[in-house]
C-alpha positions as a printed NumPy array, in Angstrom:
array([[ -23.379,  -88.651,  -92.945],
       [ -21.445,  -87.146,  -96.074],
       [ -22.78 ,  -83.329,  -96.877],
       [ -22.715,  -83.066, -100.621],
       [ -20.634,  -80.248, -101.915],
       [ -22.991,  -78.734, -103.805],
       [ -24.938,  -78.148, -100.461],
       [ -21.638,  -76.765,  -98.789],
       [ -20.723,  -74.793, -101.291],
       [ -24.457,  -73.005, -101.581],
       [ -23.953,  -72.319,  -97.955],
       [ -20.899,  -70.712,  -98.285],
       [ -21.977,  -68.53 , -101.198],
       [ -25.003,  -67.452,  -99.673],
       [ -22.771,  -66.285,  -96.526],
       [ -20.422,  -64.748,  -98.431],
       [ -23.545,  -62.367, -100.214],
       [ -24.406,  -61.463,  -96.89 ],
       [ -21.15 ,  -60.453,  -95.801],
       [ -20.821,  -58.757,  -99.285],
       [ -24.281,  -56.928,  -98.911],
       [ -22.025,  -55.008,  -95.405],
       [ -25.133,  -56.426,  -93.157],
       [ -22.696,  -58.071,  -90.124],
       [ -20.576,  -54.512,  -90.393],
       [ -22.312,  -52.247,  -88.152],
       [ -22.098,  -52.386,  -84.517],
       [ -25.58 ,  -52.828,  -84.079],
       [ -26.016,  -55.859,  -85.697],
       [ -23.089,  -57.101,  -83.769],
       [ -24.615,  -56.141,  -80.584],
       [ -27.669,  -57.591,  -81.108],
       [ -26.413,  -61.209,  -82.236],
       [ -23.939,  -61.365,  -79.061],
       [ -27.015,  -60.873,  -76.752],
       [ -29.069,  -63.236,  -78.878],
       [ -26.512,  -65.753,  -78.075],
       [ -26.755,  -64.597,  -74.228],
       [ -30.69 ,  -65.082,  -74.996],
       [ -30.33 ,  -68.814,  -76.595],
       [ -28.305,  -69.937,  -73.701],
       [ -30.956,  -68.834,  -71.187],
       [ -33.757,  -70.313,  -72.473],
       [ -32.032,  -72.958,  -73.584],
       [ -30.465,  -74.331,  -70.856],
       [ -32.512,  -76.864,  -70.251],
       [ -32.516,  -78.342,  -73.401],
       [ -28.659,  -77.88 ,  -73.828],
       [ -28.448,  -79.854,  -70.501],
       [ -30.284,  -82.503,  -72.065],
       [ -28.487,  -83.207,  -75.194],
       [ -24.994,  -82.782,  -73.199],
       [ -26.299,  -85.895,  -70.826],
       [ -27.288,  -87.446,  -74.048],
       [ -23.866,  -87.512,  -75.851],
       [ -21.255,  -86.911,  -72.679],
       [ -22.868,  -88.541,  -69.662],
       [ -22.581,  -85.272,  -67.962],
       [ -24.853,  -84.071,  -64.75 ],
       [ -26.772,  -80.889,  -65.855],
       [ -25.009,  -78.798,  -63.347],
       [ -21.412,  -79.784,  -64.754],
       [ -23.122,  -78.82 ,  -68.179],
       [ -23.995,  -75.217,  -66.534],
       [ -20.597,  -74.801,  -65.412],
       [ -18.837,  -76.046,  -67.679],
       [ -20.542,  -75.064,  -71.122],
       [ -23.497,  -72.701,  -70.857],
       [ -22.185,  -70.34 ,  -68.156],
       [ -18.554,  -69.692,  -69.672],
       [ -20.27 ,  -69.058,  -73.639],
       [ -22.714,  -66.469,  -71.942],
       [ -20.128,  -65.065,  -69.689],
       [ -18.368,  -64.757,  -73.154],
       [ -20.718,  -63.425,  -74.926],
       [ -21.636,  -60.518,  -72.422],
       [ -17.592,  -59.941,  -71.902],
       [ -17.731,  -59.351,  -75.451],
       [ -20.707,  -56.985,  -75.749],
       [ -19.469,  -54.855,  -73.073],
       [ -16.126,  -53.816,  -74.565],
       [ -16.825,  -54.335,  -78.28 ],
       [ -16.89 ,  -50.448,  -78.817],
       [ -13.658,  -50.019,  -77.43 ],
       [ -11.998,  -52.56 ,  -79.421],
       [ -13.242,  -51.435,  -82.772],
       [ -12.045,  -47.759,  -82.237],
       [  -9.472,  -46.868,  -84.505],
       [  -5.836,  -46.508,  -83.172],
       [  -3.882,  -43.58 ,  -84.052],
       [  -0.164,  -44.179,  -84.299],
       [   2.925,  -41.895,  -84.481],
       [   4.427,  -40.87 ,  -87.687],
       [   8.335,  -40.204,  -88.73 ],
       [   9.507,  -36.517,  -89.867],
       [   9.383,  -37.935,  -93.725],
       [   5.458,  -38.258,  -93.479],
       [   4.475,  -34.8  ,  -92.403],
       [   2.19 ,  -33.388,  -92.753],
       [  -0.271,  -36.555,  -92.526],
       [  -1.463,  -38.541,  -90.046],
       [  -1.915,  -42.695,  -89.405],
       [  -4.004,  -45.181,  -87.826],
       [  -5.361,  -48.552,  -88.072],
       [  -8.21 ,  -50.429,  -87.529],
       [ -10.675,  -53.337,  -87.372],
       [ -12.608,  -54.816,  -90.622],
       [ -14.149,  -58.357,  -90.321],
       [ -11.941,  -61.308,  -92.502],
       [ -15.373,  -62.525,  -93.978],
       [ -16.557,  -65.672,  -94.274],
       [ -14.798,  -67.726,  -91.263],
       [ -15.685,  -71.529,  -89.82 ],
       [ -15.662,  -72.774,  -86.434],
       [ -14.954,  -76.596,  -86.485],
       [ -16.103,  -77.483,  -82.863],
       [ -14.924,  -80.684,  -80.571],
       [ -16.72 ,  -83.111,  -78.898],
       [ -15.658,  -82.453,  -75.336],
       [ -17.347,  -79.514,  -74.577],
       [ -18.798,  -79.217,  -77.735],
       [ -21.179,  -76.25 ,  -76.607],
       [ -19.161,  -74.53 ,  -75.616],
       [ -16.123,  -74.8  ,  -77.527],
       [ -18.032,  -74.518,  -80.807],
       [ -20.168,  -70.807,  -79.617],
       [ -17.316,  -69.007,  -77.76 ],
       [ -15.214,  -68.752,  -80.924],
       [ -18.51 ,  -68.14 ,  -82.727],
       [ -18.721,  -64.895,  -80.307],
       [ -15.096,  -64.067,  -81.004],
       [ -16.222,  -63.971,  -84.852],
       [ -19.683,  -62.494,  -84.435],
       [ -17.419,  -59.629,  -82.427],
       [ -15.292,  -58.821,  -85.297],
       [ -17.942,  -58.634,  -87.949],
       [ -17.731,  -62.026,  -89.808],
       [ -20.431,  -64.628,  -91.404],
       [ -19.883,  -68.317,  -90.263],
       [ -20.074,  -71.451,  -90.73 ],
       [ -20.682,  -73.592,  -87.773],
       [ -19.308,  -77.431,  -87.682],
       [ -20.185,  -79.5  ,  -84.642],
       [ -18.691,  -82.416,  -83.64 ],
       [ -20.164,  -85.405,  -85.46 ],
       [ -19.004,  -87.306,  -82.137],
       [ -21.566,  -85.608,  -80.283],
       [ -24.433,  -85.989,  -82.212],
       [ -27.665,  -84.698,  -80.179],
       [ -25.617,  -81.604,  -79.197],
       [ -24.671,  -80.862,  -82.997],
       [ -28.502,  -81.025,  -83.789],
       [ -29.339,  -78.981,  -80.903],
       [ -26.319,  -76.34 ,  -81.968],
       [ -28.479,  -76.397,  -85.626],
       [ -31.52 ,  -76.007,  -83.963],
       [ -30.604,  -73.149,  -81.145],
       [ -28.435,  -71.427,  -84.186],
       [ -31.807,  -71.501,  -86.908],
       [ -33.734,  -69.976,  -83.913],
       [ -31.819,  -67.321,  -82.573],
       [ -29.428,  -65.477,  -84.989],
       [ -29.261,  -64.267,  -88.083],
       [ -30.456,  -67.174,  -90.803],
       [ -28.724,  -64.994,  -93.239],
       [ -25.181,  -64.669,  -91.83 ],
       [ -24.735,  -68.151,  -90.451],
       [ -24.607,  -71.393,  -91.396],
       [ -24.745,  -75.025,  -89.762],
       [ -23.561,  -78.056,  -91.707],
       [ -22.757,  -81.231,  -89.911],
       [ -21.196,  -84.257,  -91.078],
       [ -17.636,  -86.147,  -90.549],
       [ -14.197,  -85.158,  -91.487],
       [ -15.817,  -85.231,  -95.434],
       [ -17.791,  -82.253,  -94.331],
       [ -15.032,  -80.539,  -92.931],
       [ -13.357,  -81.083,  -96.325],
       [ -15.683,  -79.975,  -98.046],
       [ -16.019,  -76.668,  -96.214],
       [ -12.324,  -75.492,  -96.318],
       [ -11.829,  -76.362, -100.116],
       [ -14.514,  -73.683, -100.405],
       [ -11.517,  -71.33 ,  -99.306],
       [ -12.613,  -69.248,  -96.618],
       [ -11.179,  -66.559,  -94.953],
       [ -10.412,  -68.058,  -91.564],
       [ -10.591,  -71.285,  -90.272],
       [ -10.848,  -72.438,  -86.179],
       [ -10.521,  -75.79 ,  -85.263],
       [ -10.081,  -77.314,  -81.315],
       [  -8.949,  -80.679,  -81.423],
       [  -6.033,  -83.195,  -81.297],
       [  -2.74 ,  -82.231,  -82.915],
       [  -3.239,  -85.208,  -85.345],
       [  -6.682,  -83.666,  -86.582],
       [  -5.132,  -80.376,  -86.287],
       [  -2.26 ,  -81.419,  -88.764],
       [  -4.915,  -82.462,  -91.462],
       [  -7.296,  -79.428,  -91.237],
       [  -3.661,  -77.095,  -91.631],
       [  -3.058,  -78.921,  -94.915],
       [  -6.473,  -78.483,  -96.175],
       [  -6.294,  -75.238,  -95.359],
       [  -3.061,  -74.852,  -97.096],
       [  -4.169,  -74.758, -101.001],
       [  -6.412,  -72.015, -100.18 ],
       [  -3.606,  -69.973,  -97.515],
       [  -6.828,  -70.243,  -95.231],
       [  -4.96 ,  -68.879,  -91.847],
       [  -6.231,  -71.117,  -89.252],
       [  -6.538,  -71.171,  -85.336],
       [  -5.331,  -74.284,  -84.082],
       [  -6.68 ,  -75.052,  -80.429],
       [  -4.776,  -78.261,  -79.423],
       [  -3.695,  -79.553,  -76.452],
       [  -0.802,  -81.883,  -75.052],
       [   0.21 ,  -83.217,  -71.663],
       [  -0.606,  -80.551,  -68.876],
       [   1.808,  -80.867,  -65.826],
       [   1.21 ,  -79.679,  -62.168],
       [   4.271,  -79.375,  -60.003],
       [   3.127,  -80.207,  -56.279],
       [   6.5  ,  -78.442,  -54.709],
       [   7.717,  -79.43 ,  -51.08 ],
       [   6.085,  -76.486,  -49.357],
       [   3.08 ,  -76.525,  -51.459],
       [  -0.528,  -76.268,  -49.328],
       [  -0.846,  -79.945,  -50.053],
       [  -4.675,  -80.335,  -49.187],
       [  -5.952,  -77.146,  -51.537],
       [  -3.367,  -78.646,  -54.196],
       [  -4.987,  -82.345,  -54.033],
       [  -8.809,  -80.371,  -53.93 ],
       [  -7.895,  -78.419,  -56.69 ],
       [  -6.287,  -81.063,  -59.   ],
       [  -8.44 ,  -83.585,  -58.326],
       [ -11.554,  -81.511,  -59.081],
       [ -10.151,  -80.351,  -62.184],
       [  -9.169,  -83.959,  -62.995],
       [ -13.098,  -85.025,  -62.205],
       [ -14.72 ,  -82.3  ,  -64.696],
       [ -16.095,  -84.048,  -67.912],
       [ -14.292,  -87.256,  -66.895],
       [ -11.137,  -85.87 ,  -67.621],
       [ -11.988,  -84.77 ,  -71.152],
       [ -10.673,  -81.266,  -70.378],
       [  -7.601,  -80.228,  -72.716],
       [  -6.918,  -78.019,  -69.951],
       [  -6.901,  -80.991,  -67.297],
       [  -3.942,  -81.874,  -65.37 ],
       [  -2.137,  -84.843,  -67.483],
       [   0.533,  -85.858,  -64.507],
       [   0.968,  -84.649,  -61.438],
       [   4.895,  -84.202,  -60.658],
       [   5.461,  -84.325,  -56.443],
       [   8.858,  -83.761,  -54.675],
       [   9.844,  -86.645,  -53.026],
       [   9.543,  -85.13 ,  -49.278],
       [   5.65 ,  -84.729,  -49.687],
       [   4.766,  -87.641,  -51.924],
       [   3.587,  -90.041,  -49.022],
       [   1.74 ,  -86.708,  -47.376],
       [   0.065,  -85.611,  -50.205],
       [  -1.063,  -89.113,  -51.992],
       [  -3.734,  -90.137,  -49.099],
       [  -4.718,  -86.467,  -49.63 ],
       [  -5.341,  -86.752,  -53.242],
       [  -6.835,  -89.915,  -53.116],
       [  -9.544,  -88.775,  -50.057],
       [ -10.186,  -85.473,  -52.498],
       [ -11.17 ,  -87.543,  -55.382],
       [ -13.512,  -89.328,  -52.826],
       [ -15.063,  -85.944,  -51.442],
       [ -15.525,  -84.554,  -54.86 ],
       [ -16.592,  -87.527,  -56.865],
       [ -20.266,  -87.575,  -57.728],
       [ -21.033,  -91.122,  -56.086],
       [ -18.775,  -90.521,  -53.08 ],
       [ -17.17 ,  -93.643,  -54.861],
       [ -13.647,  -91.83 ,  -56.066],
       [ -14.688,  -91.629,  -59.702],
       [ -15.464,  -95.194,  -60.445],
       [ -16.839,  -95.815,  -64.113],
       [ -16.797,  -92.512,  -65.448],
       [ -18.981,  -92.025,  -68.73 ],
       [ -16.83 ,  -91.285,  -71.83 ],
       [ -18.039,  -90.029,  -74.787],
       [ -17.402,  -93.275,  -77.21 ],
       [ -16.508,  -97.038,  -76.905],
       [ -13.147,  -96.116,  -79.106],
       [ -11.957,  -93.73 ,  -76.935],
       [ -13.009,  -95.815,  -73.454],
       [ -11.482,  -98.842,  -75.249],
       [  -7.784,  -96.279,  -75.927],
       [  -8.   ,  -95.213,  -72.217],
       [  -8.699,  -99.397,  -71.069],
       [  -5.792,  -99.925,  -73.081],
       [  -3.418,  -97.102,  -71.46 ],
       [  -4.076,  -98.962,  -67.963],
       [  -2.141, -102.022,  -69.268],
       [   1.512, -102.945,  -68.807],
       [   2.353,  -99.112,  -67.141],
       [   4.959, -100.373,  -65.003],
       [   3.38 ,  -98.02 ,  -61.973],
       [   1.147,  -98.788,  -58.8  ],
       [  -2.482,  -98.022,  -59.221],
       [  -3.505,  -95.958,  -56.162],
       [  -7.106,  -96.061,  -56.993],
       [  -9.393,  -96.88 ,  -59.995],
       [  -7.918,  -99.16 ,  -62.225],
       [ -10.956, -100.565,  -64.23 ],
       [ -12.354, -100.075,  -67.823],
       [ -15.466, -101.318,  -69.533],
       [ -15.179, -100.102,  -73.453],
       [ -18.527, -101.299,  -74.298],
       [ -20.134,  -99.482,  -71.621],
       [ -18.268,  -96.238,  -72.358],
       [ -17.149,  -96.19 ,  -68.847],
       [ -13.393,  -95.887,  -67.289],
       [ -12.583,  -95.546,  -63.424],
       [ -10.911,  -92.478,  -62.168],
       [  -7.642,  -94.016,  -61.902],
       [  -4.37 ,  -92.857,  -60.083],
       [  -1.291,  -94.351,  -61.46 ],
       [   1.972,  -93.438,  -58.993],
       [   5.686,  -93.694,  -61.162],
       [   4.406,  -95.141,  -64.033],
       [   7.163,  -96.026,  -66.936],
       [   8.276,  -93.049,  -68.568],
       [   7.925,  -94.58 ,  -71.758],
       [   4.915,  -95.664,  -71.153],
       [   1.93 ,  -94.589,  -72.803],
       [   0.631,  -92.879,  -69.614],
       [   4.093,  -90.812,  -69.946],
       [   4.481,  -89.819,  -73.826],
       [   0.848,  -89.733,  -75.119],
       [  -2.026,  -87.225,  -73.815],
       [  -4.436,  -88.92 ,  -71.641],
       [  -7.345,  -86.982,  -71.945],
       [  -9.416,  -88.931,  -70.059],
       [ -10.139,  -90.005,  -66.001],
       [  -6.32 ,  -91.269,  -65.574],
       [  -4.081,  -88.762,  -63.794],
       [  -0.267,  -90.243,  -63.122],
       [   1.589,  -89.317,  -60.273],
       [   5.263,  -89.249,  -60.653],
       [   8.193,  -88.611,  -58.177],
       [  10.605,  -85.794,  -58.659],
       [  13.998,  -85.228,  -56.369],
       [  13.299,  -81.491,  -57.098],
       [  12.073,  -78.281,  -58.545],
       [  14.696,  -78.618,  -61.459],
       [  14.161,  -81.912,  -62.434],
       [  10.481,  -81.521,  -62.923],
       [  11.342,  -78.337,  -64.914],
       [  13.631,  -80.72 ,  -66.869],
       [  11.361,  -83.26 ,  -67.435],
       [   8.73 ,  -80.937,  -68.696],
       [  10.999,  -79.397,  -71.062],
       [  12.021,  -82.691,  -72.464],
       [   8.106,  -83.083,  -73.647],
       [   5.906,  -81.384,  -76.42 ],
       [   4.901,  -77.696,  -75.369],
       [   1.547,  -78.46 ,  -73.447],
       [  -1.458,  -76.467,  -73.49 ],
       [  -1.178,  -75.576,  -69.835],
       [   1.222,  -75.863,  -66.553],
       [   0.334,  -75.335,  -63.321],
       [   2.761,  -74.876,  -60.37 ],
       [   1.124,  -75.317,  -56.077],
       [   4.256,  -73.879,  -53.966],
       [   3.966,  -70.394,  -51.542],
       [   7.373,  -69.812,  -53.04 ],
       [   7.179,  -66.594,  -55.185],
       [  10.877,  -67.553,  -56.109],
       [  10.078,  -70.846,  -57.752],
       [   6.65 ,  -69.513,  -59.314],
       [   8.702,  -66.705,  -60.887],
       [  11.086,  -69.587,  -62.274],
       [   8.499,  -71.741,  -63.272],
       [   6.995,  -68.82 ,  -65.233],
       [  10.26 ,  -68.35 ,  -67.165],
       [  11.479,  -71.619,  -67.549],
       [   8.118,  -73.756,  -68.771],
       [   7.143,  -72.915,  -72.306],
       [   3.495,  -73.279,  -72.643],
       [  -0.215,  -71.802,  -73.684],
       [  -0.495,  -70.579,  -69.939],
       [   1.146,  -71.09 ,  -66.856],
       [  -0.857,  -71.026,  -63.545],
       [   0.649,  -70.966,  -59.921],
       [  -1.895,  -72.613,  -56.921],
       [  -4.822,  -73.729,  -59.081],
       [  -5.328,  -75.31 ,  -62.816],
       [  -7.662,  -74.905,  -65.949],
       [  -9.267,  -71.945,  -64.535],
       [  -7.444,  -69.883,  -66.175],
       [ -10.011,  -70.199,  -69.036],
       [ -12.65 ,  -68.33 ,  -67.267],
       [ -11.068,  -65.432,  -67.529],
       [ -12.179,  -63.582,  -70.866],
       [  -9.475,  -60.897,  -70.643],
       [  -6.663,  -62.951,  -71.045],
       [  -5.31 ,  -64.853,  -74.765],
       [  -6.071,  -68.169,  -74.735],
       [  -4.007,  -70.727,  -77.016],
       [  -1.456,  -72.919,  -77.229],
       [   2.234,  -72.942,  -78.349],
       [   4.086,  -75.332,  -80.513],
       [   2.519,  -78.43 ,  -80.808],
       [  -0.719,  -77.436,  -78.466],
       [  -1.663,  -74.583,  -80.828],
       [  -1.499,  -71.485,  -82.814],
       [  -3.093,  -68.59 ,  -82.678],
       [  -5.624,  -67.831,  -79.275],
       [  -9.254,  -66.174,  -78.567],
       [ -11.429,  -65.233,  -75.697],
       [ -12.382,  -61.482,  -75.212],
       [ -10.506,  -59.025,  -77.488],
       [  -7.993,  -61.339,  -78.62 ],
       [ -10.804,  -63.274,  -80.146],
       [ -12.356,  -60.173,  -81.789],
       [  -8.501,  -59.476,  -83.439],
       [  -8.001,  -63.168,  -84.481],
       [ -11.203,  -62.875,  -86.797],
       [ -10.506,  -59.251,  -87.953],
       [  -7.658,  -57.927,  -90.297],
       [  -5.623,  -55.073,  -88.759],
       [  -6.237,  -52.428,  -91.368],
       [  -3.124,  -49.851,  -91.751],
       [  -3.903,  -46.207,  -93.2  ],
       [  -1.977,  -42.973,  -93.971],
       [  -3.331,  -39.741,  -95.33 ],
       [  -1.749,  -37.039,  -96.555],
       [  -2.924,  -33.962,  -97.901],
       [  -1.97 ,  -33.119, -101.643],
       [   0.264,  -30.068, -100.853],
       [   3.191,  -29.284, -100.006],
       [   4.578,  -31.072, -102.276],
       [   8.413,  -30.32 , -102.642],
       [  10.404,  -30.68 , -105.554],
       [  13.403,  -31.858, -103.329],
       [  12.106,  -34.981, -102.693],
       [  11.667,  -36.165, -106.163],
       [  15.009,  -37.28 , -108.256],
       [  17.193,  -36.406, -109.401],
       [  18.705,  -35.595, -106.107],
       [  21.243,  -32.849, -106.189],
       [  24.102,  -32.931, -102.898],
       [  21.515,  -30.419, -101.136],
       [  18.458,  -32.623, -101.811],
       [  20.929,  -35.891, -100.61 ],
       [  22.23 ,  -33.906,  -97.442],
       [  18.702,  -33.214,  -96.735],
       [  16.677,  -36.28 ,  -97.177],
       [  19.26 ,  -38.03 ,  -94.854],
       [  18.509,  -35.794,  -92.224],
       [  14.51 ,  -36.583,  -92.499],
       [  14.736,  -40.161,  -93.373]])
């Protein structure tokens, strides 16, 4: 569907009156659109669930958990502590400065868009919405085009329950998404692949529209030797299971140290069983499109590993086993591209260092997670792995907790959200000084004598 620009451009200047007009400025109104959102996801939770089966496949409980829950739980973080984060901050100032004081503050950026993704396209779409409702800003909302019955639901939900004045809709493809950012606005958020993310920083560029790119990459988990190896295969495997994979969070390949591997592979394999919906170990997983089942048939092909389980693909059917690929080629595309899908490869390591090595050798991923009692090698693992977040005995859960930044580094993002660090990625940090007209001494205006030199050194 191509969105005119004339329409896109209307949008964007009716937004930008209201956010002229000082209407999304007062705490109140913030207030009362965060617990509108809290309001739209409660009643409509049943007819989220719907639309999420409809595009995704996805069992309304998964939907719960995995979209409605974590936007609410967002939204309600935020209302609780907005008041705190808009205070102003007062800040020391040097001898040359007295008498005066400084501070800084919050204002909104604007007019801001959300460009949401398809994978949890609920909830990756509202919580940065809540982020920029926090600090003040009109929006303009872009759902996934790839998830259509969830982007007209997102319309819908957003028409009914906030402001009609300070937000905006518009769906479309990637000419939409054009169309919106040559409007130059004042902040742009996109989650999505790097490739995607490349194109929406360029179209961003003309305009020096700072964006939010949340990416992703190949997540690793480390399964060390003295790892709890049946809470690590629970854990990975459930994480693997949620949305079929399509989790940018998601363990990508599972690194095990050579003393365990034969322990903890029947383990991982009888988790997948356990947690699977069908009791069946995952087999023909709904994905969201034919293209992307047909990509994730096609990474099954020549690997060069041992399937443990899984195995099977039917494109036109949108479906894709949960597959378990041990020592796979490294170059294969298992190894070097980001799965993002039901395929999780399993790959030897000799030790804690090589696995280090290996991940270092990689793009910066999203995530890395790390099962071993050892404080020792969690502390290293900390230090040594550059990525968005680094978890020790669990993955992806991270996310849930609204408190901490939540973004990517090097080629898995710039820029992160979620609680507070949302609200100050859609506000400008305002700086201020004030200082009364007098004194005023002569001595610090040229020219400067030696007295007024001797001085000034001292105070500077």
């Amino acid at each position: 569907m191509t969105v005119p620009t004339l329409t896109v451009t209307a949008q964007v200047a009716r937004l930008r009156a209201t956010f002229a007009s000082g209407r999304t400025r007062p705490i109140a109104w913030r207030l009362a659109q965060l617990a509108q959102i809290e309001r739209m996801l409660a009643e409509g939770e049943q007819r989220i669930t719907a639309a999420l089966a409809e595009d995704l496949g996805r069992p309304q409980h998964d939907s719960f958990l995995g979209d409605i829950a974590p936007t609410a739980a967002e939204a309600r973080f935020a209302r609780e502590h907005l008041r705190k984060w808009m205070r102003q901050r007062r800040v020391p100032i040097p001898l040359s400065q007295f008498p005066g004081k400084a501070w800084y503050d919050y204002e909104p950026l604007g007019v801001v868009v959300v460009i949401g993704p398809w994978n949890y396209p609920l909830l990756l779409t509202l919580a940065p919405l809540v982020a920029a409702v926090s600090a003040g800003n009109c929006a303009v909302i872009k759902p996934s085009e790839h998830t259509p019955r969830t982007a007209q639901l997102i319309t819908e939900l957003v028409t009914e329950y906030l402001d009609p004045d300070a937000f905006a809709v518009i769906q479309g493809g990637p000419e939409a998404t054009q169309a919106i950012l040559a409007e130059g606005l004042d902040h742009a958020f996109f989650t999505g692949g790097p490739e995607v993310g490349k194109v929406i920083m360029a179209a961003a560029a003309p305009h020096l529209t700072p964006v939010t790119l949340e990416l992703g990459g190949k997540c690793p988990v480390l399964v060390a030797r003295d790892a709890d190896l049946d809470v690590a295969a629970r854990r990975i495997a459930w994480t693997k299971l949620l949305n079929s994979g399509q989790t940018c969070i998601a363990p990508d390949y599972v690194m095990v140290d050579a003393t365990v591997r034969d322990v903890f592979l029947p383990k991982l394999r009888q988790a997948l069983v356990e947690l699977s919906p069908n009791g069946d170990g995952g087999a023909s997983m709904p994905i969201v499109n034919s293209r992307h089942a047909g990509r994730l048939a096609g990474m099954l092909q020549d690997h060069g590993g041992q399937v443990l389980i899984g195995g099977a693909g039917d494109p036109g059917r949108r479906q894709v086993d949960l597959t378990v690929v041990v020592d796979p080629g490294e170059g294969s595309a298992l190894m070097t591209e980001e799965i993002f899908g039901p395929i999780l490869p399993v790959v030897t390591v000799g030790s804690d260092e090589e696995a280090i090595r290996r991940i270092a050798r990689g793009t910066k991923p999203l995530a890395a997670y790390v099962f071993t009692r050892s404080r020792r090698l969690q502390r290293r693992y900390r230090a040594a792995v550059s990525a968005g977040a680094v978890i020790s005995n669990h993955a992806a859960v991270h996310f849930l907790v609204p408190a901490l930044p939540f973004g990517g580094v090097g080629t898995s993002g710039m820029g992160a959200y979620h609680g507070e660090w949302g609200f100050q990625t859609f506000s400008h940090r305002k700086a201020h000084l004030a200082r009364p007209s007098r004194p005023d001494p002569r001595i610090v205006y040229p020219p400067y004598g030696p007295l007024a030199q001797r001085m000034l050194r001292k105070i500077f």
